[in-house]
PDB file of C-alpha atoms (C1' of nucleotides) in Angstrom:
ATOM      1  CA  UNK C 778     -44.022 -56.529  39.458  1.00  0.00           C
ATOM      2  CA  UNK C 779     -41.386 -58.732  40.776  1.00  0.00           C
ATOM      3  CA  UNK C 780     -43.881 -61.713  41.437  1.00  0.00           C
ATOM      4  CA  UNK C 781     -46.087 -63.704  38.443  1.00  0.00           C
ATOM      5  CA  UNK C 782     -48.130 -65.366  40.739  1.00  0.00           C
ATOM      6  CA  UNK C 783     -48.379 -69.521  41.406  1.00  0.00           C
ATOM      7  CA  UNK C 784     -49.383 -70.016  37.493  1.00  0.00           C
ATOM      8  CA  UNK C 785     -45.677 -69.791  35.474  1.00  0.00           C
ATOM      9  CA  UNK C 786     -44.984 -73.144  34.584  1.00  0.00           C
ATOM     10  CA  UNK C 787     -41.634 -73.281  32.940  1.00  0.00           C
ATOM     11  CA  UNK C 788     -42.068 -76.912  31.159  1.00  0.00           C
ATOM     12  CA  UNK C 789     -40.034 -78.135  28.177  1.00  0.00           C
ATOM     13  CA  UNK C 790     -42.466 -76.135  25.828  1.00  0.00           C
ATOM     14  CA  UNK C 791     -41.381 -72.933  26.802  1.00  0.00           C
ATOM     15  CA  UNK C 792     -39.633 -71.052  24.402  1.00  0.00           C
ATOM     16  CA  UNK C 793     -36.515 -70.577  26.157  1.00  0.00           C
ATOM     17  CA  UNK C 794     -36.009 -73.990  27.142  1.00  0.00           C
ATOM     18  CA  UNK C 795     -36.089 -74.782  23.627  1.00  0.00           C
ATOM     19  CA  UNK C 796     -33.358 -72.054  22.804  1.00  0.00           C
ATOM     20  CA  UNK C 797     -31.496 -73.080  25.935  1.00  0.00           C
ATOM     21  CA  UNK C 798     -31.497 -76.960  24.168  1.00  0.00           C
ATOM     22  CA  UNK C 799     -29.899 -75.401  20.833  1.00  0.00           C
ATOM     23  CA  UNK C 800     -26.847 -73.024  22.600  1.00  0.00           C
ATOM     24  CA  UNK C 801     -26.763 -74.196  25.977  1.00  0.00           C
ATOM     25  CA  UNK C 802     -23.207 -75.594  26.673  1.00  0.00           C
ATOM     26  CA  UNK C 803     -19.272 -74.846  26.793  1.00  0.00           C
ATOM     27  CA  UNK C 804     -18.474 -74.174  23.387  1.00  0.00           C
ATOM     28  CA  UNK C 805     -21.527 -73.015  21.126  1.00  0.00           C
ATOM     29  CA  UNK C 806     -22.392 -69.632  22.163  1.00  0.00           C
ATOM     30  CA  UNK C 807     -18.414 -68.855  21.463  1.00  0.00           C
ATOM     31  CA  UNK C 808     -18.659 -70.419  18.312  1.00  0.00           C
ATOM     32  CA  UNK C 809     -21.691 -68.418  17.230  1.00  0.00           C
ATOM     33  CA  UNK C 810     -19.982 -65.353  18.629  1.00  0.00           C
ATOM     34  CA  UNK C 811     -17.087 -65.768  16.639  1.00  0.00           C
ATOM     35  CA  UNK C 812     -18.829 -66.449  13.340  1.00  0.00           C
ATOM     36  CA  UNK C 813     -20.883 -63.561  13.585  1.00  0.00           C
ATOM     37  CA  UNK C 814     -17.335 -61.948  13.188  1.00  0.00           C
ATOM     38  CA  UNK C 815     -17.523 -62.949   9.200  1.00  0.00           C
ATOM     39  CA  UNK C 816     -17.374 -66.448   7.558  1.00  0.00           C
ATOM     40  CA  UNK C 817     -14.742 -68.100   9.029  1.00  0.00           C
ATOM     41  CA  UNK C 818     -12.233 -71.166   8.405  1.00  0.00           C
ATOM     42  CA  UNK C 819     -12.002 -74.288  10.646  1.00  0.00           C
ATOM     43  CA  UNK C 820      -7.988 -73.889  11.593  1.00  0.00           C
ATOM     44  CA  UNK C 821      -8.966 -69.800  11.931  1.00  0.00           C
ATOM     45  CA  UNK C 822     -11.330 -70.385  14.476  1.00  0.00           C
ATOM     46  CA  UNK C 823      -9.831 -72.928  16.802  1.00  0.00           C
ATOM     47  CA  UNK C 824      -6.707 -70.253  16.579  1.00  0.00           C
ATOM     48  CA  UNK C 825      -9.390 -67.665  17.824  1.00  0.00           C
ATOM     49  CA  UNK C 826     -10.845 -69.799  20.415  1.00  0.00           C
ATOM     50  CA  UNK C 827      -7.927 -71.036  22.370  1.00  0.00           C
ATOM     51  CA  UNK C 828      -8.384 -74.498  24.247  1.00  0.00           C
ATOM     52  CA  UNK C 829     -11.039 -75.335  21.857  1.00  0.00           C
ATOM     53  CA  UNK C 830     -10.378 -78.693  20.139  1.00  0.00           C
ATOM     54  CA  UNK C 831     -11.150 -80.186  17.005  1.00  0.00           C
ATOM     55  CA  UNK C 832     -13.533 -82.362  18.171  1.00  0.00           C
ATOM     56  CA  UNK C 833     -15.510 -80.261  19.982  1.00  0.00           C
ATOM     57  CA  UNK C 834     -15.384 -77.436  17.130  1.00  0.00           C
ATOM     58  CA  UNK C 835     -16.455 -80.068  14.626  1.00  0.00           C
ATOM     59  CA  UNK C 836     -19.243 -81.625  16.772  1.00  0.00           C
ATOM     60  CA  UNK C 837     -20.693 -77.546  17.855  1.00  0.00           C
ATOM     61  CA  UNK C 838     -20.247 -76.794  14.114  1.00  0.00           C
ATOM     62  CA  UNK C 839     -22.273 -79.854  13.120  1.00  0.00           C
ATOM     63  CA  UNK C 840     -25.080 -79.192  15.343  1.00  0.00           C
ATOM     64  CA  UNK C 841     -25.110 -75.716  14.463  1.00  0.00           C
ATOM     65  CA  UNK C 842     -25.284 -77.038  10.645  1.00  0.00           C
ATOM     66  CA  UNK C 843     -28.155 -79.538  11.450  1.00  0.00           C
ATOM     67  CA  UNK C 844     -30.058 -77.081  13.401  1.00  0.00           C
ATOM     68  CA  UNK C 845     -29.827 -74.245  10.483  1.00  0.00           C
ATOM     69  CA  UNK C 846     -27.615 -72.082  12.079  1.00  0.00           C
ATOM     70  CA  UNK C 847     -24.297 -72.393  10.180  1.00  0.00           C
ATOM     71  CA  UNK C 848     -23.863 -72.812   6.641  1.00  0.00           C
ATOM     72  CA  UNK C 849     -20.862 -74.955   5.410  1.00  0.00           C
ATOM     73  CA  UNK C 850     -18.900 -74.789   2.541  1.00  0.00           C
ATOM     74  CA  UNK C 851     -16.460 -77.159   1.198  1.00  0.00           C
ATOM     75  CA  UNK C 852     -14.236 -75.907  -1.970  1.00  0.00           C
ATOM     76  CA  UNK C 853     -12.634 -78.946  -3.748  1.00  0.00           C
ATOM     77  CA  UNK C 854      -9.192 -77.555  -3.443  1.00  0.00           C
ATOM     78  CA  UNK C 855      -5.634 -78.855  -2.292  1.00  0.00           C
ATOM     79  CA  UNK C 856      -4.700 -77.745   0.747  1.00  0.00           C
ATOM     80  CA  UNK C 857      -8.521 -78.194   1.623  1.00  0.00           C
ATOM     81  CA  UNK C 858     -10.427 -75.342   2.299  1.00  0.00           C
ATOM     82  CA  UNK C 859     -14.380 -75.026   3.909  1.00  0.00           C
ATOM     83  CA  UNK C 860     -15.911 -71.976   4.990  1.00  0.00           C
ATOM     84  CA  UNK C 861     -18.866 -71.643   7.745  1.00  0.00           C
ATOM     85  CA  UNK C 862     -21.529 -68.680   7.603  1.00  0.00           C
ATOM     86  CA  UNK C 863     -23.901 -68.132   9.837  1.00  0.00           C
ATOM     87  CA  UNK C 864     -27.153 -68.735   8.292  1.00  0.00           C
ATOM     88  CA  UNK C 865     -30.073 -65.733   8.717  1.00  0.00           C
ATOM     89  CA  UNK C 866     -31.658 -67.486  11.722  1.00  0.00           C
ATOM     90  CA  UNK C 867     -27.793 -67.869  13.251  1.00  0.00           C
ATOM     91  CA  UNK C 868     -27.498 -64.207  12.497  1.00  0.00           C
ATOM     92  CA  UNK C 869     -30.731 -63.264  14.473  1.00  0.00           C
ATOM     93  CA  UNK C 870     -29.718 -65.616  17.744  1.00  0.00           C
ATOM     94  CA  UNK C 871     -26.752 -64.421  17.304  1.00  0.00           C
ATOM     95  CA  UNK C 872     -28.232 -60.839  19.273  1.00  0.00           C
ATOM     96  CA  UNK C 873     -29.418 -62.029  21.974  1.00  0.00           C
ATOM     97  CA  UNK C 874     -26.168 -64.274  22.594  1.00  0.00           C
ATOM     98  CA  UNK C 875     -24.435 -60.663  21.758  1.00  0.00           C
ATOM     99  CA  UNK C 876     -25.885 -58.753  24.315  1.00  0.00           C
ATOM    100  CA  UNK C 877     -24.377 -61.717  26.961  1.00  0.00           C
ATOM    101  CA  UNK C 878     -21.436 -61.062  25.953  1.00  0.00           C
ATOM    102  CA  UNK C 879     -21.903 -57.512  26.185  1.00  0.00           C
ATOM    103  CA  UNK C 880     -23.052 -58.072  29.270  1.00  0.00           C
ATOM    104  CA  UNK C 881     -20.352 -59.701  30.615  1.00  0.00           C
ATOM    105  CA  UNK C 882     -17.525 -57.091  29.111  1.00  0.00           C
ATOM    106  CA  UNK C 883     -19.620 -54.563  31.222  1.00  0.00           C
ATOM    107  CA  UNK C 884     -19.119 -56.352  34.050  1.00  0.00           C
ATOM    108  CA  UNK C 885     -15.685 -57.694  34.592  1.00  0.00           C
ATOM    109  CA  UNK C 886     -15.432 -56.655  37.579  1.00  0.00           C
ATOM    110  CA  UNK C 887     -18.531 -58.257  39.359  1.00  0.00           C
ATOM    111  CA  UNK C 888     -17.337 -61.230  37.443  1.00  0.00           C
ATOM    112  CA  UNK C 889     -13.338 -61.096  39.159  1.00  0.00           C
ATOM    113  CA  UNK C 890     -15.591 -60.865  42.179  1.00  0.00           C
ATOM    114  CA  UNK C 891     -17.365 -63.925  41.737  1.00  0.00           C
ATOM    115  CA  UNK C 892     -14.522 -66.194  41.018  1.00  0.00           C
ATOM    116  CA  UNK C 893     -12.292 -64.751  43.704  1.00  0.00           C
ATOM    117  CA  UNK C 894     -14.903 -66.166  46.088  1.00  0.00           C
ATOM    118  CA  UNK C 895     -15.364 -69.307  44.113  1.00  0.00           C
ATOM    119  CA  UNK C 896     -11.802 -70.316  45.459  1.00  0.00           C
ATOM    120  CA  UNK C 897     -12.318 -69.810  49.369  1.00  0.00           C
ATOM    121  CA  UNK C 898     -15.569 -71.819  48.884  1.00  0.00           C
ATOM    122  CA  UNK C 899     -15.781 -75.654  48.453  1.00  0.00           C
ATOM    123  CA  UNK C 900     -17.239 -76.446  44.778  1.00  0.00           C
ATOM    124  CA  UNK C 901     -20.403 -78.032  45.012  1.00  0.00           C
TER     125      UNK C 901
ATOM    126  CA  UNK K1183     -18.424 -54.436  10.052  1.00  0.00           C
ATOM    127  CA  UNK K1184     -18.994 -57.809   9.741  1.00  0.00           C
ATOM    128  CA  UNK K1185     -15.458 -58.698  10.260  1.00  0.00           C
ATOM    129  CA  UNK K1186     -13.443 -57.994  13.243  1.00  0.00           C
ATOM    130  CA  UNK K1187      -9.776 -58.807  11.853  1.00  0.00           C
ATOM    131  CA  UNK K1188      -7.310 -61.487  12.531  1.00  0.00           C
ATOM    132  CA  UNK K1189      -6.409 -60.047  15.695  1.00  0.00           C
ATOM    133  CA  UNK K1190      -9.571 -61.156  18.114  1.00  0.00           C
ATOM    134  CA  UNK K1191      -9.210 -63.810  20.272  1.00  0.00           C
ATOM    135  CA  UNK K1192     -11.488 -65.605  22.307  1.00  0.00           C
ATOM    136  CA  UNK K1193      -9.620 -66.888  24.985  1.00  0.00           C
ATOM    137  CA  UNK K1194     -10.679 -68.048  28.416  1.00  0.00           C
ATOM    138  CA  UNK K1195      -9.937 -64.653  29.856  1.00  0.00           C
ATOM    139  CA  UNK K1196     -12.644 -63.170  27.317  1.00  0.00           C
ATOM    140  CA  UNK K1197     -15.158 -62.081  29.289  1.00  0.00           C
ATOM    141  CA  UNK K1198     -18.462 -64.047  27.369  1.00  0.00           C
ATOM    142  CA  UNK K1199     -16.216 -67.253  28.494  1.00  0.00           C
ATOM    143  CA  UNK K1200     -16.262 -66.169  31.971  1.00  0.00           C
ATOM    144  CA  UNK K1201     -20.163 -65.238  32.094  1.00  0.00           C
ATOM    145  CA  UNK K1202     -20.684 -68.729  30.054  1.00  0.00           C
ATOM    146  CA  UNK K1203     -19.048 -70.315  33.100  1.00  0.00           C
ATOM    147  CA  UNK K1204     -21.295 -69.236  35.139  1.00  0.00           C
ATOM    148  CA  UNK K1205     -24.393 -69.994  33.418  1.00  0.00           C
ATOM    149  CA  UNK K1206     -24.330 -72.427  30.510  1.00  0.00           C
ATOM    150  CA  UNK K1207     -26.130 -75.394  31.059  1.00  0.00           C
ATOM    151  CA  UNK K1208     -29.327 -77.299  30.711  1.00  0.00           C
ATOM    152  CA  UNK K1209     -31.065 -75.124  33.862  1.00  0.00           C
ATOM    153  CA  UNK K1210     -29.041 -72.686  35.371  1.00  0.00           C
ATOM    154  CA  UNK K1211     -30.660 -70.066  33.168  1.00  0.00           C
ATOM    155  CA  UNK K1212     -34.253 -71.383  33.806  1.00  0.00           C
ATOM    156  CA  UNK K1213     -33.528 -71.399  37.096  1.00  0.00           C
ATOM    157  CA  UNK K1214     -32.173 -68.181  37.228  1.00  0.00           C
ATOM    158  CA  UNK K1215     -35.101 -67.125  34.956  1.00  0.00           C
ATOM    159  CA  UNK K1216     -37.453 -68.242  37.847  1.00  0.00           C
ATOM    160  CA  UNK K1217     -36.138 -66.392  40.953  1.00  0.00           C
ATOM    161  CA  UNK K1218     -36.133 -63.290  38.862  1.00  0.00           C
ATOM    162  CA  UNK K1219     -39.797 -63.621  39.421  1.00  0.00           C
ATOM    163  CA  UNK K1220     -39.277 -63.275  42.768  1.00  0.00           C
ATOM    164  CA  UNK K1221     -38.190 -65.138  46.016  1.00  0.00           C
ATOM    165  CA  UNK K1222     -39.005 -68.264  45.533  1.00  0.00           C
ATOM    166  CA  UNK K1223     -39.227 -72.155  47.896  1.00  0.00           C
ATOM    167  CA  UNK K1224     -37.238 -75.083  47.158  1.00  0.00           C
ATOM    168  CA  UNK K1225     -40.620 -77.278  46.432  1.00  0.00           C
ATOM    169  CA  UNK K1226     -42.357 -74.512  44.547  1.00  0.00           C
ATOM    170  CA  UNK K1227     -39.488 -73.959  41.938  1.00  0.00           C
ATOM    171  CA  UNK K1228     -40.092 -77.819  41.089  1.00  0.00           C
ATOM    172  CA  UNK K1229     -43.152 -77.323  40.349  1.00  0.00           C
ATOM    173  CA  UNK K1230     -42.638 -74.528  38.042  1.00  0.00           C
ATOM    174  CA  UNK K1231     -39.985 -76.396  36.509  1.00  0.00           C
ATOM    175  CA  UNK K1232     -41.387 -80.135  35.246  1.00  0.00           C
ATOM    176  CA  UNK K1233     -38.304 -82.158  34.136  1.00  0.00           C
ATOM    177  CA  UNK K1234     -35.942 -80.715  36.968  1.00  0.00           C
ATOM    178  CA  UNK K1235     -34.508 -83.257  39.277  1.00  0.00           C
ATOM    179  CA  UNK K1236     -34.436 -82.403  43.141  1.00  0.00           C
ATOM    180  CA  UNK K1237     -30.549 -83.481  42.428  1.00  0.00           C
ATOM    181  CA  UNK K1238     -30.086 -80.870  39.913  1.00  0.00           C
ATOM    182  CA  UNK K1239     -32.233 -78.402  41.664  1.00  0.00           C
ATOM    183  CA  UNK K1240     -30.249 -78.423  44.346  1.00  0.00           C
ATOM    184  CA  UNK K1241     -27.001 -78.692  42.558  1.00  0.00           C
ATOM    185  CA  UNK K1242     -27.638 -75.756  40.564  1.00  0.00           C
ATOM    186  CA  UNK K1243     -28.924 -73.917  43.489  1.00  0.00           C
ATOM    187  CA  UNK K1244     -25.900 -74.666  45.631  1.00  0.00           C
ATOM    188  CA  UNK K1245     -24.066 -72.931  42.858  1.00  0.00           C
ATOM    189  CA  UNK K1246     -25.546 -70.253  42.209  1.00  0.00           C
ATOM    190  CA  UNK K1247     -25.148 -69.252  45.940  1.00  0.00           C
ATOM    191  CA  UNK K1248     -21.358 -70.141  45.751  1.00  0.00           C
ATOM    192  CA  UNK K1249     -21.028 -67.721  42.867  1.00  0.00           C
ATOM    193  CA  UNK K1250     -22.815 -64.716  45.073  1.00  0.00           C
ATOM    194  CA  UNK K1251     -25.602 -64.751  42.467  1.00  0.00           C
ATOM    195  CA  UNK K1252     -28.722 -66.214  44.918  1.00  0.00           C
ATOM    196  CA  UNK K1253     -29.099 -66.133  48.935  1.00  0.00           C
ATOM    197  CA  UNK K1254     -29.789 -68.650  50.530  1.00  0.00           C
ATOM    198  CA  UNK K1255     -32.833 -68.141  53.982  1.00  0.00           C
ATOM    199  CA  UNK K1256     -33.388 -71.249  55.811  1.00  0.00           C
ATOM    200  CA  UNK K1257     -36.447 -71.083  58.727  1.00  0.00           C
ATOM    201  CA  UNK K1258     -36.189 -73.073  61.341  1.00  0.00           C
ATOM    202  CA  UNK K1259     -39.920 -74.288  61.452  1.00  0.00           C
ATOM    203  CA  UNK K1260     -41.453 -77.425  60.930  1.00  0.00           C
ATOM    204  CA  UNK K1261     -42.197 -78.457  58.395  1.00  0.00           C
ATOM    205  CA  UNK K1262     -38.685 -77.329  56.808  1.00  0.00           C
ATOM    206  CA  UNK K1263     -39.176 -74.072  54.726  1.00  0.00           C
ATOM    207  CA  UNK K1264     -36.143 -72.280  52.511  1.00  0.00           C
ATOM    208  CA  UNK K1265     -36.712 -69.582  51.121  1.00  0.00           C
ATOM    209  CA  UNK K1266     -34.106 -68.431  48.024  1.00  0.00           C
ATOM    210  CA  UNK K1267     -33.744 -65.005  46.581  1.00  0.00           C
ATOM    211  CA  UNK K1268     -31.091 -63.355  43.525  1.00  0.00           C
ATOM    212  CA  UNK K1269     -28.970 -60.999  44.820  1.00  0.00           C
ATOM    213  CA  UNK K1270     -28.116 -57.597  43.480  1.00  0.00           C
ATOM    214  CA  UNK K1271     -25.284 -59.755  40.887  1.00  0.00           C
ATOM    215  CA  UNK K1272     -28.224 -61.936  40.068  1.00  0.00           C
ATOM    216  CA  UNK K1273     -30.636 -59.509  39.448  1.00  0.00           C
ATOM    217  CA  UNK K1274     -27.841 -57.895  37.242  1.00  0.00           C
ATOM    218  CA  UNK K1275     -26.752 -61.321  35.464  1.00  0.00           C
ATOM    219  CA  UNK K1276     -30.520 -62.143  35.033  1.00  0.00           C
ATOM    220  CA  UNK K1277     -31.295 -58.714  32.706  1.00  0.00           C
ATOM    221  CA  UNK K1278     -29.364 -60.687  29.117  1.00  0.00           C
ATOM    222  CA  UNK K1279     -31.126 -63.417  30.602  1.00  0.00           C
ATOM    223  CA  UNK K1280     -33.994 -62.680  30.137  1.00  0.00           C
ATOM    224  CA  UNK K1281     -33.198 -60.753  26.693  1.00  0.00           C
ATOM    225  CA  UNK K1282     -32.327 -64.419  25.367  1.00  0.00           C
ATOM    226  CA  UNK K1283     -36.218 -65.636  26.853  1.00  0.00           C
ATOM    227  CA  UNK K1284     -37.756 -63.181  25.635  1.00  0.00           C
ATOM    228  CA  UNK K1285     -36.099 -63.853  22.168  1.00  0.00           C
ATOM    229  CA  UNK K1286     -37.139 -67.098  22.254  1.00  0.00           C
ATOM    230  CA  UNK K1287     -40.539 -66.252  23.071  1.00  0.00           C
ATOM    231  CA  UNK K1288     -40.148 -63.572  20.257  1.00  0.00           C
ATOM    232  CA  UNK K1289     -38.751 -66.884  17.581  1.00  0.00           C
ATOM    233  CA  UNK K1290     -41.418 -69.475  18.389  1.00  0.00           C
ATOM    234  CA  UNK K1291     -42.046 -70.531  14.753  1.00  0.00           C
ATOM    235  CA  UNK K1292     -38.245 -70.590  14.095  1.00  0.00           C
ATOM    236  CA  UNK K1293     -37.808 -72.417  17.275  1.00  0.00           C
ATOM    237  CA  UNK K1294     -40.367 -75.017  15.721  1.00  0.00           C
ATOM    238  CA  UNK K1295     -39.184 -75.209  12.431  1.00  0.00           C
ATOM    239  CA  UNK K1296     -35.552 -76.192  13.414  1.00  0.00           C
ATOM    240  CA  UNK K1297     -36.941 -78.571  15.596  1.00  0.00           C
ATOM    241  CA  UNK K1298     -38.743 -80.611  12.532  1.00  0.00           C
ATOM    242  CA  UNK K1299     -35.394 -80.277  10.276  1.00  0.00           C
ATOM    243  CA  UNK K1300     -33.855 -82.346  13.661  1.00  0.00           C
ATOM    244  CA  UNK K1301     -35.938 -85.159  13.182  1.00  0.00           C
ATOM    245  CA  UNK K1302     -35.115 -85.594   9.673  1.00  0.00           C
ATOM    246  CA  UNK K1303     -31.340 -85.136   9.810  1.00  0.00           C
ATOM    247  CA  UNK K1304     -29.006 -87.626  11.812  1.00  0.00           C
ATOM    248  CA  UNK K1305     -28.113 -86.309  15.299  1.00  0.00           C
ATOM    249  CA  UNK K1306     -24.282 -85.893  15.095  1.00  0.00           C
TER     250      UNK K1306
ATOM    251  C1'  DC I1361      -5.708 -77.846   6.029  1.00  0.00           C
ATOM    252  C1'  DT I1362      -9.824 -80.299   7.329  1.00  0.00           C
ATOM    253  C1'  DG I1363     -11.253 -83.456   9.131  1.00  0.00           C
ATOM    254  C1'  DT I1364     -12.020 -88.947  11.454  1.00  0.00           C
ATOM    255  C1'  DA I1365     -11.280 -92.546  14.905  1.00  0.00           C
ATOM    256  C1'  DT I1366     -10.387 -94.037  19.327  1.00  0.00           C
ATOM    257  C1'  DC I1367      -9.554 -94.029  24.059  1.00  0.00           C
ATOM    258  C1'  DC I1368     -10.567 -92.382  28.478  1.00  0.00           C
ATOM    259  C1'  DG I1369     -11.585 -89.571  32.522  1.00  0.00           C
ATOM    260  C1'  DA I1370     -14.821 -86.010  34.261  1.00  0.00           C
ATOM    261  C1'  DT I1371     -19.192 -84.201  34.498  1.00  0.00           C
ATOM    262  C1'  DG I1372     -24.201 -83.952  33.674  1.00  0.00           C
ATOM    263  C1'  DG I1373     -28.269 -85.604  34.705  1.00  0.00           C
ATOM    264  C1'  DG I1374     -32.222 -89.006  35.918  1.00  0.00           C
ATOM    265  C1'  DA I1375     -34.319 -92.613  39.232  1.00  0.00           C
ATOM    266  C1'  DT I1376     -34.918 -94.136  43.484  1.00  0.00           C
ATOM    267  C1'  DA I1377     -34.695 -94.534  48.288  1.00  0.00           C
ATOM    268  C1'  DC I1378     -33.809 -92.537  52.626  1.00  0.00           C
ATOM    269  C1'  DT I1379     -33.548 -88.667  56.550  1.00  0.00           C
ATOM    270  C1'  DG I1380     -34.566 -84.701  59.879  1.00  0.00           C
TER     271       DG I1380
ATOM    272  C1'  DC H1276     -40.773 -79.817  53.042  1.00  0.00           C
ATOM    273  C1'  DA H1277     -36.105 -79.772  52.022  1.00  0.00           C
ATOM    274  C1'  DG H1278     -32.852 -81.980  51.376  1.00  0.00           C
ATOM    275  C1'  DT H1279     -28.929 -86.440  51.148  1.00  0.00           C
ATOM    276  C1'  DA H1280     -27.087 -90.635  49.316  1.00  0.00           C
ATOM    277  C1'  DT H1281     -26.452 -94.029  45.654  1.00  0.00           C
ATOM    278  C1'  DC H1282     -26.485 -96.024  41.449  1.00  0.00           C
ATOM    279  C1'  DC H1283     -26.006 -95.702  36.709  1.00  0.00           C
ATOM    280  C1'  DC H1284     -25.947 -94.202  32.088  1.00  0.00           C
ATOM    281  C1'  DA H1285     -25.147 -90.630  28.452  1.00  0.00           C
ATOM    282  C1'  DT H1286     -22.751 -86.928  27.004  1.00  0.00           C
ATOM    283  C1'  DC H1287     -18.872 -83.689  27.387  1.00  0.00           C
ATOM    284  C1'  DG H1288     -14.589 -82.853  26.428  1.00  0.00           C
ATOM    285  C1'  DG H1289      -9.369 -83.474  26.083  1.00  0.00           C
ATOM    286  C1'  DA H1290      -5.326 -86.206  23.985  1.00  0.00           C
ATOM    287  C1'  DT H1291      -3.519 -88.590  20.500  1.00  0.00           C
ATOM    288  C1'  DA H1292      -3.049 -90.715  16.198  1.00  0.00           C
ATOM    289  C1'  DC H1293      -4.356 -91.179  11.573  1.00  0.00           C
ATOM    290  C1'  DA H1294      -6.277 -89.938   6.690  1.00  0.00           C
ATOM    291  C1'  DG H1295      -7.547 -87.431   2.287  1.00  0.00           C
TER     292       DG H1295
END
DNA sequence: CTGTATCCGATGGGATACTG
DNA sequence: CAGTATCCCATCGGATACAG
């Protein structure tokens, strides 16, 4: 059971390189993590995601927006104000994206390991 | 419980930003996807994977290793033959992995319908 | 407070050709 | 077969300044 034989083909139709095209970078799985925290503010989540800037908040939040993951909400208020929700598809990728994360709390140590040895090894 | 509070914050210590690190991009998780089904040769994880450059292949690869995740067996025969296998980390690390395929694979019509809303809205 | 605009360096990623 | 070496472009991503 740890061999599938010569016939997997993992081409762009498969499923999770379709997934891996919609959350597959720096910021976006963070992003979706947070907002599965509640609906959140702009300013409120770059203070929860340090090093995160407004440009790359805005561009993940846009994607996530265009790809029917985040709902936005503008209210037509001085000082402005616009909420993001995650929609009910954002809500059910958020799980699997959960259980990473889960993952990775589990296993803090194997993950001080790992960059420990990055550093006494040349980087590419 | 769909709010966590003021007080969370995601910074780069957070664990899910260490993991992400380590794994989000456009193949790493593909790649990682493949070995799971077991060890696996440089020219026959090509194959499997239309669209992946020798370049990246190997650049992923070489990471992968650095990070303690895959081992690395070189033959000395000709012709050339390497042989690469996950280690007990990557074994571990593949397991959420494979819970985000398997979503996918789960989210196929969702997967689809997201991808005709992209064609109609502006990309960024 | 919520963005936009611009500049710019670093990285990602593909194509192609070459090597042991 | 398993890489290496270049070239080159697109995108990522940070810094800064500006606007409604």
């Amino acid at each position: 059971m740890t061999d599938d034989g010569p016939g997997e083909v993992l081409d762009e139709r498969y499923p999770a390189r379709r997934v891996l095209n919609l959350i597959a970078d720096k910021w976006t799985p963070i992003v979706l993590y947070c907002l599965a925290g509640g609906t959140r503010r702009f300013g409120e989540m770059q203070r929860r995601i340090p090093g995160l800037s407004k440009k790359m908040l805005i561009q993940v939040l846009r994607g996530l927006e265009r790809d029917g993951l985040v709902h936005r909400e503008v209210f037509q208020v001085v000082p402005p104000k616009t909420e993001y929700t995650l929609t009910e598809l954002g809500r059910r990728l958020h799980e699997p994206v959960a259980m990473l994360c889960r993952w990775a709390a589990d296993h803090v140590e194997e993950l001080d390991a790992v960059e420990r040895n990055r550093g006494s090894k040349s980087a590419i």
